[in-house]
Amino acid sequence: MFLSTLGTSKTHSSRDKWHSGWWSAKLIMWPALTIIPFLLPSTIIRLYGEIAHFGAGVFLLIQLISVISFITWLNECYQSKKDAERCHVHVMLLATTSYTVCIVGLILMYIWYAPDSSCLLNIFFITWTLFLLQLMTSIALHPKVNAGYLTPALMGLYIVFICWCAIR
């Protein structure tokens, strides 16, 4: 379905109708596509597993771009001249809450997933996440960038979540 609707830019095109409609065909295809993998030989499943690693990386890249785009849009909305004064408290509250959740999440990851020094890989990933959080905050507060606290705080939530998913 992805390949058949790739590049669709108009909501009235025939490819968009396939994307947004055709529910009877999709409901028939769903159980069929759920059962077929159980009937395939194991070599095809292994090949799919190898291809899926690449697809997962592409998915994470698209997800990262989407998250960055949303956070940038949100920050620009809050920093616009029209909303800056009205939203100042909201931005500070959201950024403070985000940083607090990031720090608590990192502490809990150290406690749960790095209880002793033999967990070097987990310690490395958690420490690297902490370093990236500090780096993003430092860059965002640099006078030439002046992005404020909100962008690195929300990106910090995202990278702490990704780190937690990776090591749990």
Short mmCIF file of C-alpha atoms in Angstrom, two decimals:
data_model
loop_
_atom_site.label_atom_id
_atom_site.label_comp_id
_atom_site.label_asym_id
_atom_site.label_seq_id
_atom_site.Cartn_x
_atom_site.Cartn_y
_atom_site.Cartn_z
CA MET A 1 0.00 0.00 0.00
CA PHE A 2 2.89 2.35 0.79
CA LEU A 3 4.42 1.99 -2.67
CA SER A 4 1.05 2.32 -4.41
CA THR A 5 0.30 5.65 -2.70
CA LEU A 6 3.82 7.09 -2.67
CA GLY A 7 3.88 10.60 -4.13
CA THR A 8 0.13 11.17 -3.98
CA SER A 9 -0.38 14.90 -3.57
CA LYS A 10 -4.07 15.39 -4.37
CA THR A 11 -6.92 14.08 -2.27
CA HIS A 12 -9.08 13.48 -5.34
CA SER A 13 -6.67 11.17 -7.19
CA SER A 14 -7.45 7.48 -7.67
CA ARG A 15 -4.45 6.45 -5.57
CA ASP A 16 -5.77 8.44 -2.62
CA LYS A 17 -9.11 6.65 -2.89
CA TRP A 18 -7.21 3.37 -2.41
CA HIS A 19 -5.45 4.89 0.61
CA SER A 20 -8.56 6.36 2.25
CA GLY A 21 -11.22 3.91 1.07
CA TRP A 22 -11.66 0.37 -0.20
CA TRP A 23 -12.34 -0.90 3.30
CA SER A 24 -14.04 -4.11 2.16
CA ALA A 25 -10.92 -5.14 0.20
CA LYS A 26 -8.68 -4.19 3.12
CA LEU A 27 -10.78 -6.21 5.57
CA ILE A 28 -10.44 -9.26 3.32
CA MET A 29 -6.69 -8.74 2.86
CA TRP A 30 -6.01 -8.25 6.58
CA PRO A 31 -6.68 -11.84 7.78
CA ALA A 32 -5.10 -13.27 4.64
CA LEU A 33 -1.90 -11.29 5.16
CA THR A 34 -1.92 -12.30 8.83
CA ILE A 35 -2.15 -16.04 8.08
CA ILE A 36 0.18 -16.23 5.04
CA PRO A 37 3.45 -15.77 7.02
CA PHE A 38 2.73 -18.96 8.96
CA LEU A 39 2.63 -20.89 5.69
CA LEU A 40 5.90 -19.53 4.28
CA PRO A 41 9.21 -21.42 4.53
CA SER A 42 11.65 -20.30 7.20
CA THR A 43 14.19 -19.03 4.64
CA ILE A 44 11.73 -16.41 3.43
CA ILE A 45 11.01 -15.38 7.02
CA ARG A 46 14.75 -15.01 7.70
CA LEU A 47 15.14 -12.92 4.54
CA TYR A 48 12.25 -10.74 5.66
CA GLY A 49 13.95 -10.36 9.05
CA GLU A 50 17.10 -9.06 7.38
CA ILE A 51 15.13 -6.62 5.22
CA ALA A 52 13.07 -5.53 8.24
CA HIS A 53 16.23 -4.29 10.00
CA PHE A 54 16.74 -1.79 7.18
CA GLY A 55 13.03 -0.87 7.23
CA ALA A 56 13.17 -0.26 10.97
CA GLY A 57 16.06 2.15 10.51
CA VAL A 58 14.18 4.01 7.78
CA PHE A 59 11.11 4.15 10.03
CA LEU A 60 13.14 5.59 12.91
CA LEU A 61 14.63 8.20 10.59
CA ILE A 62 11.17 9.24 9.34
CA GLN A 63 9.90 9.29 12.92
CA LEU A 64 12.83 11.46 14.01
CA ILE A 65 12.22 13.93 11.18
CA SER A 66 8.51 14.09 12.06
CA VAL A 67 9.22 14.66 15.76
CA ILE A 68 11.79 17.38 15.03
CA SER A 69 9.41 19.06 12.59
CA PHE A 70 6.57 19.05 15.13
CA ILE A 71 8.75 20.33 17.98
CA THR A 72 10.15 23.10 15.77
CA TRP A 73 6.65 24.11 14.67
CA LEU A 74 5.44 24.14 18.29
CA ASN A 75 8.41 26.22 19.43
CA GLU A 76 7.93 28.72 16.59
CA CYS A 77 4.25 29.06 17.47
CA TYR A 78 5.07 29.72 21.11
CA GLN A 79 7.84 32.20 20.27
CA SER A 80 5.83 34.21 17.75
CA LYS A 81 5.27 37.83 18.69
CA LYS A 82 1.54 37.26 18.91
CA ASP A 83 1.73 34.39 21.43
CA ALA A 84 5.05 34.99 23.23
CA GLU A 85 3.67 36.89 26.22
CA ARG A 86 0.54 34.80 26.56
CA CYS A 87 2.32 31.43 26.36
CA HIS A 88 5.44 32.23 28.40
CA VAL A 89 4.19 30.42 31.52
CA HIS A 90 2.98 27.44 29.49
CA VAL A 91 6.35 27.09 27.76
CA MET A 92 8.27 27.26 31.03
CA LEU A 93 5.93 24.77 32.70
CA LEU A 94 6.13 22.35 29.75
CA ALA A 95 9.92 22.66 29.50
CA THR A 96 10.41 22.22 33.26
CA THR A 97 8.12 19.19 33.32
CA SER A 98 9.90 17.71 30.30
CA TYR A 99 13.35 18.17 31.85
CA THR A 100 12.10 16.68 35.13
CA VAL A 101 10.69 13.62 33.35
CA CYS A 102 13.97 13.28 31.41
CA ILE A 103 16.09 13.35 34.56
CA VAL A 104 13.77 10.98 36.44
CA GLY A 105 13.74 8.64 33.43
CA LEU A 106 17.53 8.63 33.24
CA ILE A 107 17.86 7.98 36.98
CA LEU A 108 15.36 5.11 36.78
CA MET A 109 17.23 3.64 33.82
CA TYR A 110 20.48 3.76 35.81
CA ILE A 111 18.73 2.02 38.73
CA TRP A 112 16.85 -0.62 36.74
CA TYR A 113 19.11 -1.35 33.78
CA ALA A 114 22.60 -0.61 35.13
CA PRO A 115 22.56 -1.94 38.70
CA ASP A 116 26.25 -2.90 38.64
CA SER A 117 29.33 -2.08 36.62
CA SER A 118 29.05 -5.22 34.46
CA CYS A 119 26.25 -3.58 32.44
CA LEU A 120 28.69 -1.44 30.45
CA LEU A 121 26.61 -1.18 27.28
CA ASN A 122 23.53 0.02 29.19
CA ILE A 123 25.64 2.49 31.17
CA PHE A 124 27.14 3.78 27.91
CA PHE A 125 23.74 4.32 26.26
CA ILE A 126 22.21 6.00 29.32
CA THR A 127 25.25 8.25 29.78
CA TRP A 128 25.30 9.07 26.05
CA THR A 129 21.62 10.05 26.26
CA LEU A 130 22.42 12.32 29.21
CA PHE A 131 25.31 13.85 27.25
CA LEU A 132 23.06 14.46 24.21
CA LEU A 133 20.44 16.10 26.43
CA GLN A 134 23.09 18.44 27.86
CA LEU A 135 24.52 19.14 24.39
CA MET A 136 21.10 19.97 22.91
CA THR A 137 20.34 22.31 25.80
CA SER A 138 23.71 24.06 25.50
CA ILE A 139 23.36 24.55 21.75
CA ALA A 140 19.75 25.76 22.03
CA LEU A 141 20.72 28.36 24.64
CA HIS A 142 23.68 29.69 22.66
CA PRO A 143 23.08 33.37 21.76
CA LYS A 144 23.39 32.70 18.01
CA VAL A 145 20.78 29.94 18.11
CA ASN A 146 18.47 31.27 20.86
CA ALA A 147 15.93 28.44 20.51
CA GLY A 148 14.87 28.51 24.15
CA TYR A 149 14.27 25.67 26.58
CA LEU A 150 11.27 24.02 24.94
CA THR A 151 12.92 22.43 21.90
CA PRO A 152 15.73 20.59 23.73
CA ALA A 153 13.36 19.60 26.53
CA LEU A 154 10.91 17.93 24.17
CA MET A 155 13.71 16.36 22.11
CA GLY A 156 15.15 15.14 25.41
CA LEU A 157 11.88 13.35 26.14
CA TYR A 158 12.12 11.68 22.74
CA ILE A 159 15.73 10.51 23.12
CA VAL A 160 15.13 9.27 26.68
CA PHE A 161 12.17 7.28 25.36
CA ILE A 162 14.26 5.86 22.49
CA CYS A 163 17.05 4.93 24.95
CA TRP A 164 14.56 3.24 27.26
CA CYS A 165 13.08 1.27 24.34
CA ALA A 166 16.56 0.22 23.24
CA ILE A 167 17.81 -1.08 26.58
CA ARG A 168 14.73 -2.58 28.19
#
